[in-house]
CSV table of C-alpha atoms in Angstrom, one decimal:
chain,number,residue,atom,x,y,z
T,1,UNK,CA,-21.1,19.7,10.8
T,2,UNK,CA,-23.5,21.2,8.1
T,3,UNK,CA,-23.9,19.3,4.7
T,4,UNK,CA,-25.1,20.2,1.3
T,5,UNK,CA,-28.6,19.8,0.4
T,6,UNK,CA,-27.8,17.4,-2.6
T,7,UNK,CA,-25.4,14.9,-0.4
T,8,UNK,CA,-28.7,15.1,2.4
T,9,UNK,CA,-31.2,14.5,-0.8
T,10,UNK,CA,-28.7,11.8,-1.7
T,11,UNK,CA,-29.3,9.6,1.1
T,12,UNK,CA,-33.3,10.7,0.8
T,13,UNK,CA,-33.4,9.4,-3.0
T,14,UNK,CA,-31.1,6.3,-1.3
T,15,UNK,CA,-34.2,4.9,1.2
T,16,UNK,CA,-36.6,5.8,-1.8
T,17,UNK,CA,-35.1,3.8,-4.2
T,18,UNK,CA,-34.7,0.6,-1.8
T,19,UNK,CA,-38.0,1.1,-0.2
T,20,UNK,CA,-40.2,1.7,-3.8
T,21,UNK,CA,-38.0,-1.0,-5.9
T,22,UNK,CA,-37.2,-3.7,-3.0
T,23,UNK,CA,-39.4,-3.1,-0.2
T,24,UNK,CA,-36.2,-2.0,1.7
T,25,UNK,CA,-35.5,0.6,3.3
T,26,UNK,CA,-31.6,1.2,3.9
T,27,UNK,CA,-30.1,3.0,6.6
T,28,UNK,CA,-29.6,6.9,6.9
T,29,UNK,CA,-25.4,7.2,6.0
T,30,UNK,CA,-23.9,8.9,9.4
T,31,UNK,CA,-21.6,11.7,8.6
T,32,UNK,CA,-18.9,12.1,11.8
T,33,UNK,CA,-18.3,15.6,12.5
T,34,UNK,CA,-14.1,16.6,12.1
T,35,UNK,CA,-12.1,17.5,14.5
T,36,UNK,CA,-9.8,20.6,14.1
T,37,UNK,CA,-6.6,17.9,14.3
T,38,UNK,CA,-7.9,16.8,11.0
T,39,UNK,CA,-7.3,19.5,8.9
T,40,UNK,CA,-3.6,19.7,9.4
T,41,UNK,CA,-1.5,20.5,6.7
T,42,UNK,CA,0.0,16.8,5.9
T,43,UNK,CA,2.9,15.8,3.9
T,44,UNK,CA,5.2,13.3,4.3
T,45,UNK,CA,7.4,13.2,7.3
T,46,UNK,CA,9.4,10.6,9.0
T,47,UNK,CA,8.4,8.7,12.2
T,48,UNK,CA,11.4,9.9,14.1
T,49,UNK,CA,14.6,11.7,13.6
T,50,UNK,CA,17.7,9.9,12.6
T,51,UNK,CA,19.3,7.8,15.6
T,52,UNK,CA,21.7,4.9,16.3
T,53,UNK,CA,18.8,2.8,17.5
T,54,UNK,CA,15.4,1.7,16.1
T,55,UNK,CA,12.3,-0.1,17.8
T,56,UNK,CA,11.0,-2.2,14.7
T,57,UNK,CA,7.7,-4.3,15.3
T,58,UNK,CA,8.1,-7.2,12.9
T,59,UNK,CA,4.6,-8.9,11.7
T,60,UNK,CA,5.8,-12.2,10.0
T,61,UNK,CA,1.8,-13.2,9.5
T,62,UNK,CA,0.5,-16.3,7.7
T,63,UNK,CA,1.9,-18.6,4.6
T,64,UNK,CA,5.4,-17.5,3.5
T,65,UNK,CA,5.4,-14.9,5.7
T,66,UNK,CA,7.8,-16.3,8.0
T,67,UNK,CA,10.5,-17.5,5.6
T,68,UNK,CA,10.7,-14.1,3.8
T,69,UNK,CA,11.1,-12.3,7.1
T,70,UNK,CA,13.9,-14.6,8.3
T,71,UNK,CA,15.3,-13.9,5.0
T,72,UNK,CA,14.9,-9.9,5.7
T,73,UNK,CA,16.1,-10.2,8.9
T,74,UNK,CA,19.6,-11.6,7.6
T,75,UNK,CA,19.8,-8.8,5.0
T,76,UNK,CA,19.4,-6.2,8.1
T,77,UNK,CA,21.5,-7.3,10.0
T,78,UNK,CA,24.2,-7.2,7.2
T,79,UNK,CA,22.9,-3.4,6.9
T,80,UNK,CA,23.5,-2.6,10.6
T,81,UNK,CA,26.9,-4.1,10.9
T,82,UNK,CA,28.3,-2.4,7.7
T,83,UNK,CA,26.5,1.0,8.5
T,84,UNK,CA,26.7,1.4,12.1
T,85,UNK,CA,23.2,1.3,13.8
T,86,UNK,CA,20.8,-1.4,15.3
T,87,UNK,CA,17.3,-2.3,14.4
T,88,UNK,CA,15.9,-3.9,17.5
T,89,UNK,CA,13.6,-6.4,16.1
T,90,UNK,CA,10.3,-7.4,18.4
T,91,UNK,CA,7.8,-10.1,16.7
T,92,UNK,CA,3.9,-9.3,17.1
T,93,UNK,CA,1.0,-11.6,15.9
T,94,UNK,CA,-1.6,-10.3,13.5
T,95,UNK,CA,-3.5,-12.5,10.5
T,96,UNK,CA,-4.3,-16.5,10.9
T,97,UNK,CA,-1.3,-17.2,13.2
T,98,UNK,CA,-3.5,-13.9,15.5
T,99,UNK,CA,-6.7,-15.6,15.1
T,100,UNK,CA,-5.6,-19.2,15.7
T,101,UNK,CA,-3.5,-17.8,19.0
T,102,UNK,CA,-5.5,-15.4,20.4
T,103,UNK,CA,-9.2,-15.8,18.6
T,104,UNK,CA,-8.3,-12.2,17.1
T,105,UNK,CA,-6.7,-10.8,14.0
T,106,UNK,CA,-5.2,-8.1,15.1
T,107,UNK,CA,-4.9,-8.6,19.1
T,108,UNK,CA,-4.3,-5.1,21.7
T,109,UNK,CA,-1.3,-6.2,22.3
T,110,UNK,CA,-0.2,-6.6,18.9
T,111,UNK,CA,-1.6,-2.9,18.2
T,112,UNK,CA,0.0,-1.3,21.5
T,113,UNK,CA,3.6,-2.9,20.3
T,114,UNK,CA,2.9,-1.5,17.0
T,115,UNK,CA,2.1,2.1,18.9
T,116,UNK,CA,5.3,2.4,21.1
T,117,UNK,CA,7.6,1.2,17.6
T,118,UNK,CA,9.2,3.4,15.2
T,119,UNK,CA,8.5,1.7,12.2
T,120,UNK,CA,6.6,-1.5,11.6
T,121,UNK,CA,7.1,-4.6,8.9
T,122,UNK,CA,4.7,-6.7,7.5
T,123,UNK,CA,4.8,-9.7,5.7
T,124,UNK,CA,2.1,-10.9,4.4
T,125,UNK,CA,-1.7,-12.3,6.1
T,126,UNK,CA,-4.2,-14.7,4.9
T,127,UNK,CA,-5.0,-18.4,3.6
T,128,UNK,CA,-7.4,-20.5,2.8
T,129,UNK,CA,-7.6,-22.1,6.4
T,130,UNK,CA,-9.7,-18.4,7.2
T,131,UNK,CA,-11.7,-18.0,4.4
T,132,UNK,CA,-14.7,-19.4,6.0
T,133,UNK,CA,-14.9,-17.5,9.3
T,134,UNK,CA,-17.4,-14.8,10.3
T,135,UNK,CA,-16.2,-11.3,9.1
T,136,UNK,CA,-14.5,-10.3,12.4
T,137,UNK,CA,-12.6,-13.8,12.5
T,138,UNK,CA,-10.6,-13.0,9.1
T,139,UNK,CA,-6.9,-12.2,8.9
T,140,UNK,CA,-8.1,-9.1,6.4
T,141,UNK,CA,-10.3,-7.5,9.5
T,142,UNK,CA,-7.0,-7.5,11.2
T,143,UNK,CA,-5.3,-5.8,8.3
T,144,UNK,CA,-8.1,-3.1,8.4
T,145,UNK,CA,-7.8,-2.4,11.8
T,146,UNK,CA,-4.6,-1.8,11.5
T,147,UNK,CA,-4.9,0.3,9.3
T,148,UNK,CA,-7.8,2.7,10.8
T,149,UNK,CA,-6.3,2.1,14.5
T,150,UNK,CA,-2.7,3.9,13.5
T,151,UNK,CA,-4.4,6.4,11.0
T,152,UNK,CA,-2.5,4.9,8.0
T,153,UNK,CA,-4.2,6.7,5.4
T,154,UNK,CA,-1.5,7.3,2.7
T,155,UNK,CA,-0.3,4.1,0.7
T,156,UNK,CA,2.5,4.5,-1.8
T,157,UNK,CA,2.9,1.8,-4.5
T,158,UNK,CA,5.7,1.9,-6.5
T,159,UNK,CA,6.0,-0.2,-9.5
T,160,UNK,CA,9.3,-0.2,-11.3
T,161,UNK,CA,10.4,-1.8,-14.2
T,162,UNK,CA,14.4,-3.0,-13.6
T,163,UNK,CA,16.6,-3.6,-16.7
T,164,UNK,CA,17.1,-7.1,-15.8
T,165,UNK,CA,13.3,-8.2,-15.4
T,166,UNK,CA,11.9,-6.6,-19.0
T,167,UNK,CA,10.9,-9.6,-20.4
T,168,UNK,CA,9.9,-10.9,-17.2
T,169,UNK,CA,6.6,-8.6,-18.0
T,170,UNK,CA,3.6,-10.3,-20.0
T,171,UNK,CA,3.9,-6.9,-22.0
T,172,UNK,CA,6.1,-6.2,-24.6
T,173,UNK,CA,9.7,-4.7,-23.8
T,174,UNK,CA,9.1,-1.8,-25.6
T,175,UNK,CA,6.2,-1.1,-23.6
T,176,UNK,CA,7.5,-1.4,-19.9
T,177,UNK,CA,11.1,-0.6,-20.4
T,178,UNK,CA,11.6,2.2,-18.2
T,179,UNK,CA,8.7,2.2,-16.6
T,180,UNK,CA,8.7,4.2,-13.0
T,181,UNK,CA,5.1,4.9,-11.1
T,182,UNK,CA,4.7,5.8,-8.1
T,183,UNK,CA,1.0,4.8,-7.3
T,184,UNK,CA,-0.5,6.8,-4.2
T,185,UNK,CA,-3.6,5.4,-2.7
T,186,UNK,CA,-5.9,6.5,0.1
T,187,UNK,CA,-6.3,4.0,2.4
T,188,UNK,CA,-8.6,4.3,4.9
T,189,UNK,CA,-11.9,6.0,3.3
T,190,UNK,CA,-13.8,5.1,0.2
T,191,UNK,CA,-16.6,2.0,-0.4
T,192,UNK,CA,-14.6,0.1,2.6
T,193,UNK,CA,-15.1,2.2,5.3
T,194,UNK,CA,-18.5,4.2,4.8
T,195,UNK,CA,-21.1,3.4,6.7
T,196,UNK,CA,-23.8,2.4,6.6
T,197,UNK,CA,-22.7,-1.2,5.2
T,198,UNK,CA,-24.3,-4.7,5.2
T,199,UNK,CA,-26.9,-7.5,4.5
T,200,UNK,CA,-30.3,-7.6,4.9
T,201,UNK,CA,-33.7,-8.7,3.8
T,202,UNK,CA,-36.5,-6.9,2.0
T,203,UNK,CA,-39.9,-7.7,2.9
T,204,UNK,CA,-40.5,-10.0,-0.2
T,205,UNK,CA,-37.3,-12.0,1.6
T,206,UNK,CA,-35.2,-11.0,-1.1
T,207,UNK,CA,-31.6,-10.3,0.4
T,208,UNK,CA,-29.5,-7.0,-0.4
T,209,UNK,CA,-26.1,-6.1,-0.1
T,210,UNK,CA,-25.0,-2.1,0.4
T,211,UNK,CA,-22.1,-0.7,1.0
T,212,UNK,CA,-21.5,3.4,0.9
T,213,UNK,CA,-19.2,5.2,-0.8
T,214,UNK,CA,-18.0,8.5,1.5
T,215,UNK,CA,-15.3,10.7,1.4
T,216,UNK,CA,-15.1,13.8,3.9
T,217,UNK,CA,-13.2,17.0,2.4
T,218,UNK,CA,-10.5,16.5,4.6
T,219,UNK,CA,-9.6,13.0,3.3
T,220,UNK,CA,-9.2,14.2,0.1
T,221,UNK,CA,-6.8,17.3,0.9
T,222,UNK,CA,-4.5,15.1,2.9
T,223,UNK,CA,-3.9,12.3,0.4
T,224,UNK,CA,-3.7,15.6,-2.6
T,225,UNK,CA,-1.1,16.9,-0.6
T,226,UNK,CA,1.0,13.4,-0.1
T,227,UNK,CA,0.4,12.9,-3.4
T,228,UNK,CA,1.7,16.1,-4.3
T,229,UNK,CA,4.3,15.8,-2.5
T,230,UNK,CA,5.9,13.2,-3.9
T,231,UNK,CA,5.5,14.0,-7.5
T,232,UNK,CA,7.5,17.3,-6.3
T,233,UNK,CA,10.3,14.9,-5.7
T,234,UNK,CA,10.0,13.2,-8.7
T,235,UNK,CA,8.9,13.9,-12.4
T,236,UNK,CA,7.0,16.5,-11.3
T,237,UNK,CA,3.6,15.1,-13.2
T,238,UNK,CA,0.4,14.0,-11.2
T,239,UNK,CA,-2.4,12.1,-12.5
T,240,UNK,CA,-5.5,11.9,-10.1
T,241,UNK,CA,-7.8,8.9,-10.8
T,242,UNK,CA,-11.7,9.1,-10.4
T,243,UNK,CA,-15.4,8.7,-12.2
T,244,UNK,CA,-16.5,12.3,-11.9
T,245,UNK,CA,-19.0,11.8,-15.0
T,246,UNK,CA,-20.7,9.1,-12.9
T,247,UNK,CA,-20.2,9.9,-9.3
T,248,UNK,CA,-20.9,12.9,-7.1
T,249,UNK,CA,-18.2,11.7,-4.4
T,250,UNK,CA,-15.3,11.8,-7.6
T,251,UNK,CA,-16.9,15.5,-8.5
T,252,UNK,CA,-15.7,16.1,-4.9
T,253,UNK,CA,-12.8,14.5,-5.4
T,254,UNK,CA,-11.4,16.5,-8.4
T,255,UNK,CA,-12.5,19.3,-7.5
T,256,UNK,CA,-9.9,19.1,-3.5
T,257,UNK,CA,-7.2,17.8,-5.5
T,258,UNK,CA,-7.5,20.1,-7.8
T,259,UNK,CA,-7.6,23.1,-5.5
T,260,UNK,CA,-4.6,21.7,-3.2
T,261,UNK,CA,-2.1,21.4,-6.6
T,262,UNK,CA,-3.1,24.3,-7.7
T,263,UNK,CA,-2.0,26.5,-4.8
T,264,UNK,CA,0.4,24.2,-2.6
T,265,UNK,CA,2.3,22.5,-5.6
T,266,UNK,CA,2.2,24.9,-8.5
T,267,UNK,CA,5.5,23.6,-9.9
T,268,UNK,CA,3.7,20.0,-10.1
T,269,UNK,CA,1.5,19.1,-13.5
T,270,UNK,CA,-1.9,17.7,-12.6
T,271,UNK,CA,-4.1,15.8,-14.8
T,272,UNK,CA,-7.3,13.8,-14.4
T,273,UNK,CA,-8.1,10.4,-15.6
T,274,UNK,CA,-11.5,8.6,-15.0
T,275,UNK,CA,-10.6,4.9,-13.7
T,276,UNK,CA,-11.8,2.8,-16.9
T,277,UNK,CA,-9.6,5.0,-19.2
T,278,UNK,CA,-6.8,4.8,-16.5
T,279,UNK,CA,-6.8,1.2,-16.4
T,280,UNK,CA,-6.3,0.9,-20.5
T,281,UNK,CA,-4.0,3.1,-20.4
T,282,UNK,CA,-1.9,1.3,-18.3
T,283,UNK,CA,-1.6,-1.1,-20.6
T,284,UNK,CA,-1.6,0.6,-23.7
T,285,UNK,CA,1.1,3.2,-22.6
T,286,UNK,CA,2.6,3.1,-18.8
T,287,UNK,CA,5.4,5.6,-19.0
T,288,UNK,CA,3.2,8.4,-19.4
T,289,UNK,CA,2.5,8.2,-15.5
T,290,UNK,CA,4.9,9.6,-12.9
T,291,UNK,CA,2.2,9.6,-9.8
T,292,UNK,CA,-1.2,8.3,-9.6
T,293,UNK,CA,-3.4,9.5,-6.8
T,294,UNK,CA,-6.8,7.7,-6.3
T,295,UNK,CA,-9.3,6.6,-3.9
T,296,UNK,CA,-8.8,3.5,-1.7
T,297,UNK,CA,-11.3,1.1,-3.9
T,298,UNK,CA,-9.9,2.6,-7.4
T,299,UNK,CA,-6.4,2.3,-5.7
T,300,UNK,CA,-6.8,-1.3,-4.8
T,301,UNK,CA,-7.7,-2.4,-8.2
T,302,UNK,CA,-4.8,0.1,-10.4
T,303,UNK,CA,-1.8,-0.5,-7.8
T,304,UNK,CA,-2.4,-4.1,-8.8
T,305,UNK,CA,-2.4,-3.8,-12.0
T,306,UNK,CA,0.7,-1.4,-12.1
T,307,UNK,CA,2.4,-4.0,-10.3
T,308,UNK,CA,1.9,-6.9,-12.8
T,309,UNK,CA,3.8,-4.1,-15.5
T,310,UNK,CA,7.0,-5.3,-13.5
T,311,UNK,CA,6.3,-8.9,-14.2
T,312,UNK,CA,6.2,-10.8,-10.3
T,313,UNK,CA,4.4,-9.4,-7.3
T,314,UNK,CA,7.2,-10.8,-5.6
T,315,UNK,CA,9.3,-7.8,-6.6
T,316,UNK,CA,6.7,-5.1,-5.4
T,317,UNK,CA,7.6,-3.2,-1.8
T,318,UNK,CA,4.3,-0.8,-0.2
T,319,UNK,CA,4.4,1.9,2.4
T,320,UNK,CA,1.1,2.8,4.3
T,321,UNK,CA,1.5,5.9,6.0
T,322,UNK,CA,0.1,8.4,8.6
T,323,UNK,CA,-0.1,12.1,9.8
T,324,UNK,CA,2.3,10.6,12.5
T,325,UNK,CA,3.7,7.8,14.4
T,326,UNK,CA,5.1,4.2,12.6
T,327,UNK,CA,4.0,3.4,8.9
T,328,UNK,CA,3.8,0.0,8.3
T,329,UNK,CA,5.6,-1.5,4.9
T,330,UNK,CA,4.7,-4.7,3.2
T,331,UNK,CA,5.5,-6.4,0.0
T,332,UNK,CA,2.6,-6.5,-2.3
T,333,UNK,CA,2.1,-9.6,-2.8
T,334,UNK,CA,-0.2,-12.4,-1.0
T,335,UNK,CA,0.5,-15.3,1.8
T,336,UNK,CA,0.9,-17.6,-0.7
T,337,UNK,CA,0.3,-20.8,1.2
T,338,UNK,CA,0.2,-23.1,-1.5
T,339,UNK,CA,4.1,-22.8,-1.4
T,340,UNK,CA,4.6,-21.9,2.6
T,341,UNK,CA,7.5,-23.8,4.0
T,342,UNK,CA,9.2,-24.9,0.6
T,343,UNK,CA,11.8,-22.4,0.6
T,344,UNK,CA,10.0,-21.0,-2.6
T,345,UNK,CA,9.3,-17.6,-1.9
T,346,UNK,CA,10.4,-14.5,-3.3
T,347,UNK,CA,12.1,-12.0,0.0
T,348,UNK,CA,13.2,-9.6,-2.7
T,349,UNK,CA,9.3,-7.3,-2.0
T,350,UNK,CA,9.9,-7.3,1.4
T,351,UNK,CA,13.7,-6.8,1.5
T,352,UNK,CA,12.8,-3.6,-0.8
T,353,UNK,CA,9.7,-2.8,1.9
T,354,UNK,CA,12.6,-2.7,4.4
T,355,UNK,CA,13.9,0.0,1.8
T,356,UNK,CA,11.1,2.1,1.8
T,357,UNK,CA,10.9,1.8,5.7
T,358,UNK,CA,14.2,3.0,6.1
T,359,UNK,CA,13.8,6.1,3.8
T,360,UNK,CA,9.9,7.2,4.8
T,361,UNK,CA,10.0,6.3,8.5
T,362,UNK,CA,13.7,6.4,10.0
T,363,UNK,CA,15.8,9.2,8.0
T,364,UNK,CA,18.0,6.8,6.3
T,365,UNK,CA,17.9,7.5,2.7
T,366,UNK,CA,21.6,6.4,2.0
T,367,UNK,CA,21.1,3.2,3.6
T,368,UNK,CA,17.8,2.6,1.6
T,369,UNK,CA,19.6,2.7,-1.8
T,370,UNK,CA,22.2,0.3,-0.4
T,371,UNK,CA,19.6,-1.8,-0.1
T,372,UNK,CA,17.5,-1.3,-3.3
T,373,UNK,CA,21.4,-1.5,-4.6
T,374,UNK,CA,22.1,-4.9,-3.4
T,375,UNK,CA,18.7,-6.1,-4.9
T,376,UNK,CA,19.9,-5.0,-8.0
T,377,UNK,CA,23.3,-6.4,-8.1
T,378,UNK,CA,21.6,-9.9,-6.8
T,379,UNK,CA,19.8,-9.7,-10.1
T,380,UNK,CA,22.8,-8.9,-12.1
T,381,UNK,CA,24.6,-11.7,-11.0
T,382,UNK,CA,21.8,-13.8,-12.8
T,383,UNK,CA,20.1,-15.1,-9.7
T,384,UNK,CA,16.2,-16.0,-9.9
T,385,UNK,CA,13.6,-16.8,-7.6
T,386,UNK,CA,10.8,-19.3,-9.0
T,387,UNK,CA,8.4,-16.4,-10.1
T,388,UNK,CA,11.1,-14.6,-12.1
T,389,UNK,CA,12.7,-17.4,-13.4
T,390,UNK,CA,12.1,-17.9,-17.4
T,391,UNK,CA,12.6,-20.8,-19.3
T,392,UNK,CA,16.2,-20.4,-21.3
T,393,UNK,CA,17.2,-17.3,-19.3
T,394,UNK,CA,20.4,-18.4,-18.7
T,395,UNK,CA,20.0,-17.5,-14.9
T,396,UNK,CA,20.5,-19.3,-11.6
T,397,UNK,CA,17.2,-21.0,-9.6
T,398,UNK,CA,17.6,-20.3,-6.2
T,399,UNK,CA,15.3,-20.4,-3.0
T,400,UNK,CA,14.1,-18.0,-0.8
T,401,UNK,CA,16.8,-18.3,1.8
T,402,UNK,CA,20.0,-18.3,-0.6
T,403,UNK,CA,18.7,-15.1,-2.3
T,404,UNK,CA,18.2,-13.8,0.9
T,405,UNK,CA,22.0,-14.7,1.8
T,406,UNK,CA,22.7,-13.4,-1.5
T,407,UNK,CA,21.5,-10.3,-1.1
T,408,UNK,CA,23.3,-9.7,2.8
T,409,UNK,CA,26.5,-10.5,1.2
T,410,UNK,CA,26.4,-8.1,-1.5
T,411,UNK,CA,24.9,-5.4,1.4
T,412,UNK,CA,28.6,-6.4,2.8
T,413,UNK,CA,30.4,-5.5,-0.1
T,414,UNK,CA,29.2,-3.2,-2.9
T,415,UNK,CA,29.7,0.4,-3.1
T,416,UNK,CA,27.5,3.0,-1.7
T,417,UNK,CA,25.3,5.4,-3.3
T,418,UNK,CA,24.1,8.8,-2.2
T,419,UNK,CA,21.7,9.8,-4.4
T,420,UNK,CA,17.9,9.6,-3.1
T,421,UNK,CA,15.0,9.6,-4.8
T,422,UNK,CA,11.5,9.1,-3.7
């Protein structure tokens, strides 16, 4: 693979600087040459073709984890009855339960169960028990793998503002109502994944952290065209995210995603926002974004905030995606062990991951808007978990299993919708 001479005088002016300013002299950034499979045309397609019979891997994890699947679990199984299929539903270890069992966070067998399912649910990893191990002993190195091993390189985020939860926001109602993004983030490039990476020592025993930030041209087109994609099946409006005045791997950026709209989704409306100006206007006016596409580190930081527009984490489903195989879906939020095994916990993120999983991975739209239907309704009927709950609200406190239960029944008995969206 040939490279420019700026990104090869890049990593030249790189060593210079650590070796003439810290008596350091970094390592050379590797460039991996792409394969032809690589530059497939990608957009979104389902893991497998609509059937009476699903292999789900179910990753329960660490914290709350477990009581927010159990609660999911019960709402699917409500699903299959009324609807006529069957979600087999095999367990798998990855996280601090992984690491504690098997001295791994992410064991082969986990990953090879993942590999022969057709769609995979996650709840949530972590805790403070972990924080303190080596690198390759935390539940996030699992998550990571993951990630990289299944080629999950698309993550969609949505973050949308129901009627009943406006002034559940920190904003004001005029400011979030009717709020509907649909963040798209790529997942498995960027400052996390370039190489080379790590800690050292200069020779006046000062230490020094580096970490690179790399995208390949290919990375870019694939997430453009995901990202295209769905704002063809929505608003129609794109906003791609990056620091192009600053950086010379967001020049690169703008300039793929630019290209790939421009001749693959003509009927789509791109913009382009640099990440500081993004993140105020998020604040200052949300419902001027349909779909945000940005790079994994910019991602990280703007899904989150997007998310908090909706008021609770806890309401907030994911999908991480690939060019094939099982995606894996997960409520945003974190483990939460400060509340594990209180019967606390919100299910309603991972009940609406289940959502997603159904309408990205296994051709079930309708049943997906059941779903996101019965949410809903549980909402109307005035029941709260802790993290939605406001004082004087006039709604019912209720635990993680009754709003699972909740939800199930009204799976049961409310009427079906057919319209999709994405």
């Amino acid at each position: 693979m040939k490279f420019s001479s700026n990104l090869a005088l890049s990593a030249v002016v790189l060593n210079s600087l650590f070796s003439s300013s810290m008596g350091f002299t970094a390592p050379t950034p590797t460039f991996l040459s792409t394969s032809s499979s690589m530059k497939t045309n990608t957009a979104l397609n389902m893991a497998v073709s609509r059937k009476d019979k699903y292999s789900i891997t179910l990753l329960p994890g660490d914290g709350i984890g477990p009581e927010i699947t159990e609660a999911t679990k019960v709402v699917l199984e409500s699903l299959c009855k009324r609807c006529n299929f069957e979600l087999e539903l095999k367990e798998a270890l990855i996280g601090g339960c992984a690491i504690d069992e098997k001295n791994d966070p992410f064991p082969d067998e986990s990953l090879e169960q993942c590999r022969g399912s057709d769609s995979i649910l996650l709840a949530c990893i972590g805790g403070y028990k972990w924080d303190s191990n080596p690198r390759e002993l935390r539940p996030e190195t699992g998550l990571l793998k993951m990630r990289k091993e299944l080629g999950l390189f698309a993550n969609l985020r949505p973050a949308k503002v129901l009627n009943q939860l406006v002034s559940a926001s920190t904003l004001k109602p005029e400011v979030v109502e009717g709020v509907d993004i649909m963040c798209v983030r790529e997942l498995t490039g960027d400052v996390y994944f370039g190489t080379p990476k790590g800690i050292d020592t200069d020779e006046d025993g000062n230490r020094v952290g580096y970490n690179n930030m790399i995208y390949h041209d290919y990375e870019i087109e694939r997430i453009a065209k995901v990202a295209g994609d769905v704002a063809s099946k929505r608003g129609g409006k794109l906003c791609s995210v990056d620091k192009a005045n600053v950086l010379d791997v967001s020049q690169l950026w703008r300039e793929i995603v630019t290209d790939i709209i421009t001749k693959d989704f003509p009927e789509v409306e791109l913009s382009h926002m640099y990440v500081d100006n993004a993140a105020m206007q998020l604040i200052r006016y949300p419902k001027q974004f349909d779909v945000m596409v940005t790079g994994n580190i910019f991602g990280d930081i703007l899904s989150d905030e997007a998310s908090m527009l909706v008021g609770s984490l806890g309401m907030l489903p994911s999908a991480s995606l690939g060019e094939s195989g099982p995606g894996v879906f997960e409520p945003c939020h974190g483990s939460a062990p400060d509340i594990a095994g209180e019967d606390k916990a919100n299910p309603l993120a991972m009940i609406l991951s289940a959502a997603m999983m159904l309408r990205y991975d296994l051709d079930r739209p309708d049943e997906a808007l059941l779903l996101e239907d019965a949410v809903e309704a549980a909402l109307e009927k005035n029941l709260r978990t802790a993290d939605i709950k406001e004082d004087g609200d006039g709604c019912k406190l209720v635990g993680c299993k009754e709003m699972g239960e909740a939800v199930a029944e009204l799976v049961s008995t409310i009427d079906m919708s057919s319209e999709i969206t994405v």
